[in-house]
Amino acid sequence: MYPDFSPWLRLEQTPGVGAGTARKLLTAFGLPEQIFACSYEQLAAEVGPRIAKALLQPPSPALLALTEKTYEWCQQANNYVLTLADSNYPSALLEIPDPPVVLYVKGCLDLLSSPGIGVVGSRHATAQGIRNAELFSETLSHAGLTISSGLAAGIDAAAHQGALRGMASTVAVIGTGADIVYPARNRELAHAIAESGCIVSEYSLGSPALASNFPRRNRIISGLALGVLVIEAAAQSGSLITARMAVEQGREVFAIPGSIHSPLAKGCHQLIKQGAKLVESAQDILEELKFSLPKLKDLSGTTPESELSHVNIPASGLLANIAFDPTPMDTLALVSGLDMGCLNAQLLNLELDGQIEALPGGLYRRLA
């Protein structure tokens, strides 16, 4: 005996029935059970003869196998299948124009209904971008905002890692079946998110990583959130798709500016020109969303937001903390955690290697 989602899987898996057609049928006839009870003439009047005929076919062996697999998956702890008719379906997604008909969820279900913000950016991020993603996400998570992102390499992975260190955790929206980890390098991170965060997909179990899946899943990242923060994005970037979807959904868009010489700042600058809010700190986002950061004593031993941008970095990573824009030496000392004597020696070595340039006024900028 299969649970309630069986007719939903049948509807979702019917050839020719995409999410839009499924919603049209649900609006016209009600729940999937009622759709499958309709006559050919009724169905054809709504979706045409080809799809009507497909809907009246008995469940295929492949569908029965998928239903069995999904049922077994749901027997595992903290695995769920949510449909549009489910009371646990996230209300934020019901507000967007094209909510998924079925969601596959692994982890903490409550996070899907928590206030949050999407954090997205380049897969080929700089060290500065990675650090910004981690620190902004950790701070925002401590303030009570669940971070949603896409589990991709680069900014996405850094955002999830930072959010896991905060109090509100993270939601990973993936473009494969919920039983598949992609990319494979993020397997350990995916397991950590499933343990103390949440993984969600609209794709049935076993669905592979198809290129067309990833732009589409971005609407869920933004749909779950109050707004989207873009950190490092090229002029032609999937992150800009997420930002566009956020605007269409009535969500806020935030962007971190960068050097005019960096290709990965072009997308963020484009968004800012189009009306996205320029942010220099997590506090800018919290003020816009009318959230406040807890005091230090409420952060379970972590540092406050004003200090999260000055986390100690090993001396070997000094170059990663020097931006392409001029950076004051005092800032480098705070970010690296090095004393001035050690910092001076490190800077001199990097300058002699041709990796940085010393500028008047105690400023340094990265060359390569």
CSV table of C-alpha atoms in Angstrom, one decimal:
chain,number,residue,atom,x,y,z
A,1,MET,CA,0.0,0.0,0.0
A,2,TYR,CA,1.7,3.2,-1.2
A,3,PRO,CA,1.3,6.5,0.7
A,4,ASP,CA,-0.6,9.6,-0.7
A,5,PHE,CA,2.2,10.6,-3.1
A,6,SER,CA,1.7,7.6,-5.5
A,7,PRO,CA,-0.9,9.4,-7.7
A,8,TRP,CA,1.3,12.5,-7.7
A,9,LEU,CA,4.3,10.5,-8.9
A,10,ARG,CA,2.1,9.1,-11.7
A,11,LEU,CA,1.0,12.6,-12.7
A,12,GLU,CA,4.5,13.9,-12.6
A,13,GLN,CA,5.9,11.0,-14.6
A,14,THR,CA,3.3,11.0,-17.3
A,15,PRO,CA,5.0,11.7,-20.7
A,16,GLY,CA,4.3,15.2,-21.9
A,17,VAL,CA,3.1,16.4,-18.4
A,18,GLY,CA,5.5,19.1,-17.1
A,19,ALA,CA,5.0,21.2,-14.0
A,20,GLY,CA,2.9,23.7,-15.9
A,21,THR,CA,0.6,21.1,-17.4
A,22,ALA,CA,0.3,19.4,-14.1
A,23,ARG,CA,-0.8,22.6,-12.3
A,24,LYS,CA,-3.3,23.2,-15.1
A,25,LEU,CA,-4.8,19.8,-14.6
A,26,LEU,CA,-4.9,20.2,-10.9
A,27,THR,CA,-6.7,23.5,-11.2
A,28,ALA,CA,-9.2,22.1,-13.6
A,29,PHE,CA,-10.0,18.7,-11.9
A,30,GLY,CA,-8.6,18.7,-8.4
A,31,LEU,CA,-6.3,16.1,-6.9
A,32,PRO,CA,-4.5,13.6,-9.1
A,33,GLU,CA,-6.9,10.9,-8.2
A,34,GLN,CA,-9.7,13.0,-9.7
A,35,ILE,CA,-7.6,13.7,-12.8
A,36,PHE,CA,-7.1,10.0,-13.5
A,37,ALA,CA,-10.8,9.4,-13.0
A,38,CYS,CA,-11.7,11.8,-15.8
A,39,SER,CA,-12.8,10.7,-19.2
A,40,TYR,CA,-10.7,11.1,-22.4
A,41,GLU,CA,-13.0,13.8,-23.6
A,42,GLN,CA,-12.6,15.9,-20.4
A,43,LEU,CA,-8.8,15.6,-20.4
A,44,ALA,CA,-8.4,16.3,-24.1
A,45,ALA,CA,-10.4,19.5,-23.7
A,46,GLU,CA,-7.8,20.7,-21.3
A,47,VAL,CA,-4.5,19.3,-22.5
A,48,GLY,CA,-5.1,17.9,-25.9
A,49,PRO,CA,-5.4,14.4,-27.2
A,50,ARG,CA,-1.8,13.2,-26.9
A,51,ILE,CA,-1.5,14.0,-23.2
A,52,ALA,CA,-5.0,12.9,-22.5
A,53,LYS,CA,-4.2,9.5,-24.0
A,54,ALA,CA,-1.0,9.3,-21.9
A,55,LEU,CA,-2.8,10.1,-18.7
A,56,LEU,CA,-5.2,7.2,-19.2
A,57,GLN,CA,-2.5,4.6,-19.7
A,58,PRO,CA,-2.0,2.2,-16.7
A,59,PRO,CA,1.1,2.8,-14.7
A,60,SER,CA,4.2,1.4,-16.5
A,61,PRO,CA,6.7,-1.0,-14.9
A,62,ALA,CA,9.2,1.9,-14.7
A,63,LEU,CA,6.7,4.0,-12.8
A,64,LEU,CA,5.9,1.2,-10.4
A,65,ALA,CA,9.6,0.6,-9.8
A,66,LEU,CA,10.1,4.3,-9.1
A,67,THR,CA,7.2,4.4,-6.7
A,68,GLU,CA,8.6,1.4,-4.9
A,69,LYS,CA,12.0,3.1,-4.7
A,70,THR,CA,10.5,6.3,-3.5
A,71,TYR,CA,8.4,4.5,-0.8
A,72,GLU,CA,11.6,2.8,0.5
A,73,TRP,CA,13.5,6.0,0.5
A,74,CYS,CA,10.8,7.6,2.6
A,75,GLN,CA,11.1,4.9,5.2
A,76,GLN,CA,14.6,6.3,6.0
A,77,ALA,CA,14.8,8.9,8.8
A,78,ASN,CA,14.1,12.5,7.8
A,79,ASN,CA,13.3,11.7,4.2
A,80,TYR,CA,10.0,13.2,2.9
A,81,VAL,CA,8.0,13.6,-0.3
A,82,LEU,CA,5.9,16.8,-0.2
A,83,THR,CA,3.1,17.6,-2.7
A,84,LEU,CA,1.3,20.8,-3.4
A,85,ALA,CA,-1.6,19.5,-1.3
A,86,ASP,CA,0.7,18.7,1.7
A,87,SER,CA,0.3,20.9,4.8
A,88,ASN,CA,4.1,20.9,5.2
A,89,TYR,CA,4.7,22.2,1.7
A,90,PRO,CA,6.7,25.5,2.1
A,91,SER,CA,4.2,28.4,1.9
A,92,ALA,CA,6.9,30.7,0.4
A,93,LEU,CA,7.0,28.5,-2.8
A,94,LEU,CA,3.2,28.7,-3.1
A,95,GLU,CA,3.7,32.4,-3.7
A,96,ILE,CA,5.9,32.0,-6.8
A,97,PRO,CA,4.4,31.6,-10.3
A,98,ASP,CA,5.6,28.1,-10.9
A,99,PRO,CA,5.9,26.1,-7.7
A,100,PRO,CA,7.2,22.5,-8.0
A,101,VAL,CA,4.4,19.9,-8.0
A,102,VAL,CA,6.4,17.5,-5.9
A,103,LEU,CA,9.4,18.1,-3.5
A,104,TYR,CA,11.8,15.5,-2.3
A,105,VAL,CA,13.3,16.6,1.1
A,106,LYS,CA,16.1,15.1,3.1
A,107,GLY,CA,16.9,16.6,6.5
A,108,CYS,CA,15.2,19.2,8.7
A,109,LEU,CA,11.8,19.9,7.2
A,110,ASP,CA,11.1,23.0,9.3
A,111,LEU,CA,13.9,24.9,7.6
A,112,LEU,CA,11.8,25.1,4.4
A,113,SER,CA,9.4,27.3,6.3
A,114,SER,CA,12.0,29.4,8.1
A,115,PRO,CA,12.8,33.0,6.9
A,116,GLY,CA,15.9,32.8,4.7
A,117,ILE,CA,18.1,34.4,2.1
A,118,GLY,CA,19.6,32.8,-1.0
A,119,VAL,CA,23.4,33.1,-1.5
A,120,VAL,CA,24.7,32.4,-5.0
A,121,GLY,CA,27.8,33.1,-7.1
A,122,SER,CA,30.5,31.8,-9.3
A,123,ARG,CA,31.7,28.2,-9.3
A,124,HIS,CA,35.2,29.5,-10.0
A,125,ALA,CA,35.3,32.0,-7.1
A,126,THR,CA,38.3,33.8,-5.8
A,127,ALA,CA,39.6,33.3,-2.3
A,128,GLN,CA,38.1,36.6,-1.4
A,129,GLY,CA,34.7,35.5,-2.7
A,130,ILE,CA,34.9,32.2,-0.9
A,131,ARG,CA,35.6,34.1,2.4
A,132,ASN,CA,32.8,36.6,1.8
A,133,ALA,CA,30.4,33.8,1.2
A,134,GLU,CA,31.3,31.9,4.3
A,135,LEU,CA,31.4,35.0,6.6
A,136,PHE,CA,28.2,36.6,5.3
A,137,SER,CA,26.4,33.3,5.5
A,138,GLU,CA,27.6,32.6,9.0
A,139,THR,CA,26.6,36.0,10.2
A,140,LEU,CA,23.1,35.9,8.5
A,141,SER,CA,22.5,32.4,9.9
A,142,HIS,CA,23.3,33.7,13.4
A,143,ALA,CA,20.8,36.4,12.8
A,144,GLY,CA,18.1,33.8,12.2
A,145,LEU,CA,18.1,33.6,8.4
A,146,THR,CA,18.4,30.2,6.8
A,147,ILE,CA,20.8,30.2,3.9
A,148,SER,CA,19.6,28.6,0.6
A,149,SER,CA,22.0,27.8,-2.1
A,150,GLY,CA,22.7,25.2,-4.8
A,151,LEU,CA,25.5,22.9,-3.5
A,152,ALA,CA,27.7,23.8,-6.5
A,153,ALA,CA,31.4,24.3,-6.2
A,154,GLY,CA,32.7,27.8,-5.2
A,155,ILE,CA,30.3,30.3,-3.7
A,156,ASP,CA,27.5,27.8,-3.1
A,157,ALA,CA,29.6,25.4,-1.1
A,158,ALA,CA,31.2,28.2,0.9
A,159,ALA,CA,27.7,29.6,1.7
A,160,HIS,CA,26.5,26.3,3.0
A,161,GLN,CA,29.7,25.8,5.1
A,162,GLY,CA,29.3,29.2,6.7
A,163,ALA,CA,25.6,28.7,7.3
A,164,LEU,CA,26.2,25.4,9.1
A,165,ARG,CA,28.3,27.3,11.6
A,166,GLY,CA,25.4,29.6,12.4
A,167,MET,CA,22.1,29.0,14.2
A,168,ALA,CA,19.6,28.9,11.3
A,169,SER,CA,21.6,26.4,9.2
A,170,THR,CA,21.1,25.9,5.4
A,171,VAL,CA,19.0,24.5,2.6
A,172,ALA,CA,20.7,23.0,-0.4
A,173,VAL,CA,18.5,23.0,-3.5
A,174,ILE,CA,19.9,20.5,-6.0
A,175,GLY,CA,19.4,19.7,-9.6
A,176,THR,CA,19.5,15.9,-9.3
A,177,GLY,CA,17.4,13.4,-7.5
A,178,ALA,CA,17.7,13.7,-3.7
A,179,ASP,CA,19.5,10.4,-3.6
A,180,ILE,CA,22.4,11.7,-5.7
A,181,VAL,CA,25.2,14.0,-4.7
A,182,TYR,CA,26.5,16.4,-7.4
A,183,PRO,CA,29.3,17.4,-7.7
A,184,ALA,CA,30.9,14.4,-6.0
A,185,ARG,CA,33.5,16.6,-4.4
A,186,ASN,CA,30.7,18.0,-2.2
A,187,ARG,CA,29.7,14.6,-0.8
A,188,GLU,CA,31.0,15.3,2.7
A,189,LEU,CA,29.3,18.7,2.7
A,190,ALA,CA,26.0,17.1,1.5
A,191,HIS,CA,26.1,14.6,4.3
A,192,ALA,CA,26.6,17.5,6.8
A,193,ILE,CA,23.7,19.4,5.4
A,194,ALA,CA,21.4,16.3,5.5
A,195,GLU,CA,22.4,15.9,9.1
A,196,SER,CA,21.8,19.4,10.4
A,197,GLY,CA,20.3,21.3,7.4
A,198,CYS,CA,18.1,20.3,4.6
A,199,ILE,CA,18.5,19.0,1.0
A,200,VAL,CA,15.6,19.6,-1.4
A,201,SER,CA,14.9,18.7,-5.0
A,202,GLU,CA,11.9,18.7,-7.4
A,203,TYR,CA,13.5,15.9,-9.5
A,204,SER,CA,12.5,12.2,-8.9
A,205,LEU,CA,14.9,9.8,-7.3
A,206,GLY,CA,17.7,8.7,-9.6
A,207,SER,CA,17.5,11.8,-11.8
A,208,PRO,CA,21.0,12.6,-13.2
A,209,ALA,CA,22.7,15.9,-13.3
A,210,LEU,CA,21.3,17.4,-16.6
A,211,ALA,CA,22.5,20.9,-17.6
A,212,SER,CA,18.9,22.0,-18.0
A,213,ASN,CA,18.0,21.2,-14.4
A,214,PHE,CA,20.2,23.7,-12.8
A,215,PRO,CA,18.8,27.0,-14.1
A,216,ARG,CA,15.3,25.7,-13.3
A,217,ARG,CA,16.2,24.8,-9.7
A,218,ASN,CA,17.3,28.4,-9.1
A,219,ARG,CA,13.7,29.6,-8.8
A,220,ILE,CA,13.4,27.4,-5.7
A,221,ILE,CA,16.6,29.0,-4.2
A,222,SER,CA,15.1,32.4,-4.5
A,223,GLY,CA,11.5,31.3,-3.9
A,224,LEU,CA,12.3,30.0,-0.5
A,225,ALA,CA,14.0,33.2,0.5
A,226,LEU,CA,13.2,36.8,1.4
A,227,GLY,CA,16.0,37.9,-0.9
A,228,VAL,CA,19.1,36.8,-2.8
A,229,LEU,CA,22.7,37.8,-2.3
A,230,VAL,CA,25.0,37.5,-5.3
A,231,ILE,CA,28.7,37.2,-4.5
A,232,GLU,CA,31.0,37.2,-7.6
A,233,ALA,CA,29.3,36.6,-10.9
A,234,ALA,CA,30.5,37.0,-14.4
A,235,ALA,CA,28.5,39.0,-16.9
A,236,GLN,CA,27.0,35.8,-18.3
A,237,SER,CA,26.3,33.8,-15.2
A,238,GLY,CA,23.7,31.4,-13.8
A,239,SER,CA,23.7,33.5,-10.6
A,240,LEU,CA,22.1,36.3,-12.7
A,241,ILE,CA,19.3,33.9,-13.6
A,242,THR,CA,18.6,33.4,-9.9
A,243,ALA,CA,18.6,37.2,-9.4
A,244,ARG,CA,16.2,37.7,-12.2
A,245,MET,CA,13.9,35.0,-10.8
A,246,ALA,CA,14.1,36.7,-7.4
A,247,VAL,CA,12.9,40.0,-9.0
A,248,GLU,CA,10.0,38.2,-10.7
A,249,GLN,CA,9.0,36.6,-7.4
A,250,GLY,CA,9.1,39.9,-5.6
A,251,ARG,CA,12.2,39.1,-3.6
A,252,GLU,CA,15.0,41.5,-2.7
A,253,VAL,CA,18.3,41.3,-4.6
A,254,PHE,CA,21.6,42.2,-3.0
A,255,ALA,CA,25.1,42.3,-4.6
A,256,ILE,CA,28.6,42.7,-3.3
A,257,PRO,CA,30.7,45.0,-5.5
A,258,GLY,CA,34.2,44.2,-6.6
A,259,SER,CA,37.2,45.5,-8.5
A,260,ILE,CA,36.4,47.1,-11.9
A,261,HIS,CA,39.3,44.9,-13.2
A,262,SER,CA,37.8,41.6,-12.0
A,263,PRO,CA,35.6,39.6,-14.5
A,264,LEU,CA,33.8,38.1,-11.5
A,265,ALA,CA,32.6,41.6,-10.5
A,266,LYS,CA,30.9,42.3,-13.8
A,267,GLY,CA,27.7,40.5,-13.0
A,268,CYS,CA,27.3,42.1,-9.5
A,269,HIS,CA,27.9,45.5,-10.9
A,270,GLN,CA,25.3,44.9,-13.6
A,271,LEU,CA,22.8,44.0,-10.9
A,272,ILE,CA,23.6,47.1,-8.9
A,273,LYS,CA,23.1,49.2,-12.0
A,274,GLN,CA,19.7,47.5,-12.4
A,275,GLY,CA,18.6,48.3,-8.9
A,276,ALA,CA,20.1,45.6,-6.7
A,277,LYS,CA,21.1,46.9,-3.2
A,278,LEU,CA,24.9,47.3,-2.9
A,279,VAL,CA,26.1,45.6,0.3
A,280,GLU,CA,29.4,45.9,2.1
A,281,SER,CA,28.4,44.0,5.2
A,282,ALA,CA,25.9,41.5,6.4
A,283,GLN,CA,24.4,44.3,8.5
A,284,ASP,CA,23.3,46.0,5.3
A,285,ILE,CA,21.1,43.0,4.4
A,286,LEU,CA,19.8,42.6,8.0
A,287,GLU,CA,18.7,46.3,8.0
A,288,GLU,CA,17.0,46.0,4.7
A,289,LEU,CA,15.1,42.9,5.8
A,290,LYS,CA,14.5,44.3,9.3
A,291,PHE,CA,16.5,41.6,11.1
A,292,SER,CA,18.9,42.2,13.9
A,293,LEU,CA,22.1,40.4,14.9
A,294,PRO,CA,22.1,38.7,18.3
A,295,LYS,CA,24.6,40.0,20.9
A,296,LEU,CA,27.8,38.1,21.4
A,297,LYS,CA,26.5,36.2,24.4
A,298,ASP,CA,23.7,34.8,22.2
A,299,LEU,CA,26.1,33.4,19.6
A,300,SER,CA,27.2,30.4,21.6
A,301,GLY,CA,30.8,31.5,21.7
A,302,THR,CA,31.1,32.8,18.2
A,303,THR,CA,32.3,36.3,17.3
A,304,PRO,CA,29.9,39.2,16.5
A,305,GLU,CA,29.3,40.4,13.0
A,306,SER,CA,31.7,43.3,13.3
A,307,GLU,CA,34.5,40.8,13.9
A,308,LEU,CA,33.4,38.1,11.5
A,309,SER,CA,35.1,40.0,8.6
A,310,HIS,CA,38.4,39.8,10.5
A,311,VAL,CA,38.8,36.1,11.1
A,312,ASN,CA,42.4,35.0,11.7
A,313,ILE,CA,44.0,33.5,8.6
A,314,PRO,CA,47.3,31.5,8.6
A,315,ALA,CA,50.3,33.5,7.3
A,316,SER,CA,50.5,31.1,4.4
A,317,GLY,CA,47.2,32.4,3.2
A,318,LEU,CA,48.1,36.1,3.2
A,319,LEU,CA,48.0,36.4,-0.6
A,320,ALA,CA,44.4,35.2,-0.6
A,321,ASN,CA,43.4,38.1,1.6
A,322,ILE,CA,44.8,40.8,-0.6
A,323,ALA,CA,42.3,42.1,-3.1
A,324,PHE,CA,42.9,43.5,-6.6
A,325,ASP,CA,41.7,46.9,-5.2
A,326,PRO,CA,44.1,48.8,-2.9
A,327,THR,CA,43.9,47.4,0.7
A,328,PRO,CA,45.3,49.2,3.8
A,329,MET,CA,48.0,47.5,5.8
A,330,ASP,CA,45.9,47.8,8.9
A,331,THR,CA,43.1,45.8,7.3
A,332,LEU,CA,45.5,43.1,6.2
A,333,ALA,CA,46.8,42.8,9.8
A,334,LEU,CA,43.3,42.4,11.1
A,335,VAL,CA,42.3,39.9,8.4
A,336,SER,CA,45.4,37.8,8.6
A,337,GLY,CA,45.9,37.9,12.4
A,338,LEU,CA,49.6,38.5,11.8
A,339,ASP,CA,51.6,40.9,14.0
A,340,MET,CA,53.1,43.9,12.1
A,341,GLY,CA,56.6,42.5,11.9
A,342,CYS,CA,55.5,39.2,10.4
A,343,LEU,CA,53.1,40.9,8.1
A,344,ASN,CA,55.8,43.3,6.8
A,345,ALA,CA,58.0,40.3,6.0
A,346,GLN,CA,55.2,38.4,4.3
A,347,LEU,CA,54.3,41.5,2.2
A,348,LEU,CA,57.9,42.1,1.2
A,349,ASN,CA,58.3,38.5,0.0
A,350,LEU,CA,55.0,38.7,-2.0
A,351,GLU,CA,56.2,42.0,-3.5
A,352,LEU,CA,59.6,40.6,-4.5
A,353,ASP,CA,57.8,37.6,-6.1
A,354,GLY,CA,55.8,40.1,-8.2
A,355,GLN,CA,52.4,38.9,-6.8
A,356,ILE,CA,51.5,42.2,-5.1
A,357,GLU,CA,52.2,45.9,-5.5
A,358,ALA,CA,52.9,48.4,-2.7
A,359,LEU,CA,51.2,51.7,-3.2
A,360,PRO,CA,51.5,55.1,-1.5
A,361,GLY,CA,49.8,55.5,1.9
A,362,GLY,CA,50.5,51.9,3.1
A,363,LEU,CA,48.2,50.3,0.5
A,364,TYR,CA,48.7,47.0,-1.2
A,365,ARG,CA,47.0,45.4,-4.2
A,366,ARG,CA,47.2,42.0,-5.8
A,367,LEU,CA,48.6,41.6,-9.3
A,368,ALA,CA,48.1,37.9,-10.0
